[in-house]
PDB file of C-alpha atoms in Angstrom:
ATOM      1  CA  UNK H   7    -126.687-126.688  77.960  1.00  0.00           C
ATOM      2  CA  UNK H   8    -129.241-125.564  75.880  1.00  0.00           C
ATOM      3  CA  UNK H   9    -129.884-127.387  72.241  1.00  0.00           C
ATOM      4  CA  UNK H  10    -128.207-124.736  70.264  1.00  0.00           C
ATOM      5  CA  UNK H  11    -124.966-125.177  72.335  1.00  0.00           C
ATOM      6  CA  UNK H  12    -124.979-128.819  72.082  1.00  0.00           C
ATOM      7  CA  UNK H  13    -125.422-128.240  68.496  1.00  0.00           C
ATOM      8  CA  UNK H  14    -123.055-125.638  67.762  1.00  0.00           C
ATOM      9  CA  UNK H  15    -120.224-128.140  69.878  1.00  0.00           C
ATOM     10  CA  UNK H  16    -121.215-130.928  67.451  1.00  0.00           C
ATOM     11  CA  UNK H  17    -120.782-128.700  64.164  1.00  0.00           C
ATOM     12  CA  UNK H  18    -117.537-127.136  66.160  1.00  0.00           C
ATOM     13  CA  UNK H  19    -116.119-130.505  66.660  1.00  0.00           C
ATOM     14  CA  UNK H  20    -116.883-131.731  63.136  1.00  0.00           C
ATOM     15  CA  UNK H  21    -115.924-128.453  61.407  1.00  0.00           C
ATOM     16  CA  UNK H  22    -112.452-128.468  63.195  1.00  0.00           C
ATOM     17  CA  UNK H  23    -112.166-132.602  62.321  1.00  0.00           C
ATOM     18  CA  UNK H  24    -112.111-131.713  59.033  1.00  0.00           C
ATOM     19  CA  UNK H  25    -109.783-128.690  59.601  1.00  0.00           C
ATOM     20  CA  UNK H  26    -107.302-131.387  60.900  1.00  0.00           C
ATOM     21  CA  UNK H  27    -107.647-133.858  57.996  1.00  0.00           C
ATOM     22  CA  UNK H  28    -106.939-131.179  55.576  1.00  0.00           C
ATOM     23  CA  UNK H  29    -104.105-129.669  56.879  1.00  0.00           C
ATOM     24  CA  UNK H  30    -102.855-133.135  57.966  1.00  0.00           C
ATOM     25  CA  UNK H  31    -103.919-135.331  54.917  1.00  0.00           C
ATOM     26  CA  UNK H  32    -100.658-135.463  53.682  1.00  0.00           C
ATOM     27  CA  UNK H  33     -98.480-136.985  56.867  1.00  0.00           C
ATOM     28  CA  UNK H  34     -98.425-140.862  57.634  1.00  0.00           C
ATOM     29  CA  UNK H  35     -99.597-140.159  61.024  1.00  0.00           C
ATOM     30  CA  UNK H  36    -102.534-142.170  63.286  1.00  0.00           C
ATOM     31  CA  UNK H  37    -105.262-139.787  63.845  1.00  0.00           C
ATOM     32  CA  UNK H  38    -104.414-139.024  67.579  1.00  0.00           C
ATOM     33  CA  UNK H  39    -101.265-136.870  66.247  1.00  0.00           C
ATOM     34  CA  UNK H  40    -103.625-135.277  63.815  1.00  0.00           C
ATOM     35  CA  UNK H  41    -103.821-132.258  66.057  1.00  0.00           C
ATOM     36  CA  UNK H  42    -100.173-132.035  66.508  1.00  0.00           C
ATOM     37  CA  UNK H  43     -99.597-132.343  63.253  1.00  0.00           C
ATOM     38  CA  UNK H  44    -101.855-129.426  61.550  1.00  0.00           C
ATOM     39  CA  UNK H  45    -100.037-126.984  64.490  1.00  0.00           C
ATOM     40  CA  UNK H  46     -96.629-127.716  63.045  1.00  0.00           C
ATOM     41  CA  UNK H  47     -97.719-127.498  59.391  1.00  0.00           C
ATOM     42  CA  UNK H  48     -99.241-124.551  60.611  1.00  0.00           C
ATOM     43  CA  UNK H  49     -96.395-123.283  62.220  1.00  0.00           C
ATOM     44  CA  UNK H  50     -94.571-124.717  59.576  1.00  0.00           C
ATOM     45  CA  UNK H  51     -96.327-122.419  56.621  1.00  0.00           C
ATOM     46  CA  UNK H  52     -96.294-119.065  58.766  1.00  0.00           C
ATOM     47  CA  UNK H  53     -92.361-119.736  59.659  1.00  0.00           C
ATOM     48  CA  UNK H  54     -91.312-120.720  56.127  1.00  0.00           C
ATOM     49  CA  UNK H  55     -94.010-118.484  53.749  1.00  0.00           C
ATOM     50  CA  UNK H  56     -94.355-115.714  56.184  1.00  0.00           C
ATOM     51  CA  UNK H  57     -90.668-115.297  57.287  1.00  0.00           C
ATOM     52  CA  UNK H  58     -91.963-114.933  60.846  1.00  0.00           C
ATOM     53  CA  UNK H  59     -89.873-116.113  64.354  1.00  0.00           C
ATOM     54  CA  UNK H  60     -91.107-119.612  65.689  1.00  0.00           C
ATOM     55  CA  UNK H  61     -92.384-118.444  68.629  1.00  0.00           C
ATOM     56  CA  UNK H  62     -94.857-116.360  66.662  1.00  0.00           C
ATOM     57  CA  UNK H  63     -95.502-119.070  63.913  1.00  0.00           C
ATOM     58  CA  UNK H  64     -96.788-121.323  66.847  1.00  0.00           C
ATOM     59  CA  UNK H  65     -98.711-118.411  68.776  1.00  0.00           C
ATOM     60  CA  UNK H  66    -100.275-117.859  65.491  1.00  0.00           C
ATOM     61  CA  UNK H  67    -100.983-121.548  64.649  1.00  0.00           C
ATOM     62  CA  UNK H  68    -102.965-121.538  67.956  1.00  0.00           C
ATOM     63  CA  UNK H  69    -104.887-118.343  67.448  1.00  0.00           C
ATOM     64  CA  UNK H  70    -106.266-120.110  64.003  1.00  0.00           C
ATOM     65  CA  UNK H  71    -106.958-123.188  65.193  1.00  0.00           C
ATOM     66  CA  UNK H  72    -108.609-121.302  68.160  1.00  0.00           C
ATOM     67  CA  UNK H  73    -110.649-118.986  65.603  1.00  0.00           C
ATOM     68  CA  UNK H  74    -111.564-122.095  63.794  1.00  0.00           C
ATOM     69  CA  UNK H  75    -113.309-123.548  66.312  1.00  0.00           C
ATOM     70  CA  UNK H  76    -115.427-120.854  67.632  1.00  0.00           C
ATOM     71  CA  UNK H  77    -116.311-119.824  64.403  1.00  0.00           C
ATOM     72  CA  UNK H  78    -117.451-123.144  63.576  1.00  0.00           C
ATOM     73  CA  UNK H  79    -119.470-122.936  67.096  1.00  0.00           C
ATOM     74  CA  UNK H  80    -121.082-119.587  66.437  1.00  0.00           C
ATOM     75  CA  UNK H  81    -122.100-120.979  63.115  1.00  0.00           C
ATOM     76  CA  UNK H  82    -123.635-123.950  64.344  1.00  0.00           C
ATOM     77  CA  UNK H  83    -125.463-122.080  67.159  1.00  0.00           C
ATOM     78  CA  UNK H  84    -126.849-119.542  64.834  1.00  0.00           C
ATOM     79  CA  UNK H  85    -127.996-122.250  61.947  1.00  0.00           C
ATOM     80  CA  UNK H  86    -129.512-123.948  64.990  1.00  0.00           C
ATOM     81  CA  UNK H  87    -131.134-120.472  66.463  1.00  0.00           C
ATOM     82  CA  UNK H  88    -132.363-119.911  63.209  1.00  0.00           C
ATOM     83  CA  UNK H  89    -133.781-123.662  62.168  1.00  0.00           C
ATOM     84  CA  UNK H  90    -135.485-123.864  65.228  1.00  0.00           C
ATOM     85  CA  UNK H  91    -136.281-120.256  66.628  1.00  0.00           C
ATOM     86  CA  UNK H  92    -134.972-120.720  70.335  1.00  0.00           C
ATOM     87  CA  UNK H  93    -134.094-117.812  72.452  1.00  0.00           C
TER      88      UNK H  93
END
């Protein structure tokens, strides 16, 4: 892996860390059911707010936690491509 990838996984992992906490601030939880946690209050807010089915409230709550990742990877590699002009 080249250094943009290793720093877009760093920003990717840290950007969706604090994705977690804030969706799972809330909860009296330890932080290895963090994860679990955000994709049923995820699930919970499309299900309840939305008025969709579950199964779609948790295929949803996957696609955005999905989304949030890689866009916090892109951005990463791209501050990273543009900080230190690599190809």
């Amino acid at each position: 892996m080249n250094r943009a990838n290793v720093a877009g996984a760093i920003v990717a992992l840290t950007g969706f860390a604090a994705f977690l906490f804030l969706f799972a601030s809330g909860s009296n939880v330890p932080v290895i059911k963090l994860p679990s946690e955000a994709l049923h209050g995820l699930a919970f807010t499309f299900a309840w707010g939305f008025g969709v089915p579950d199964y779609l409230a948790y295929t949803l709550s996957i696609v955005l936690m999905i989304a949030v990742f890689f866009s916090f990877f892109r951005i990463g590699k791209w501050v990273t491509q543009l900080l230190f002009k690599l190809d």
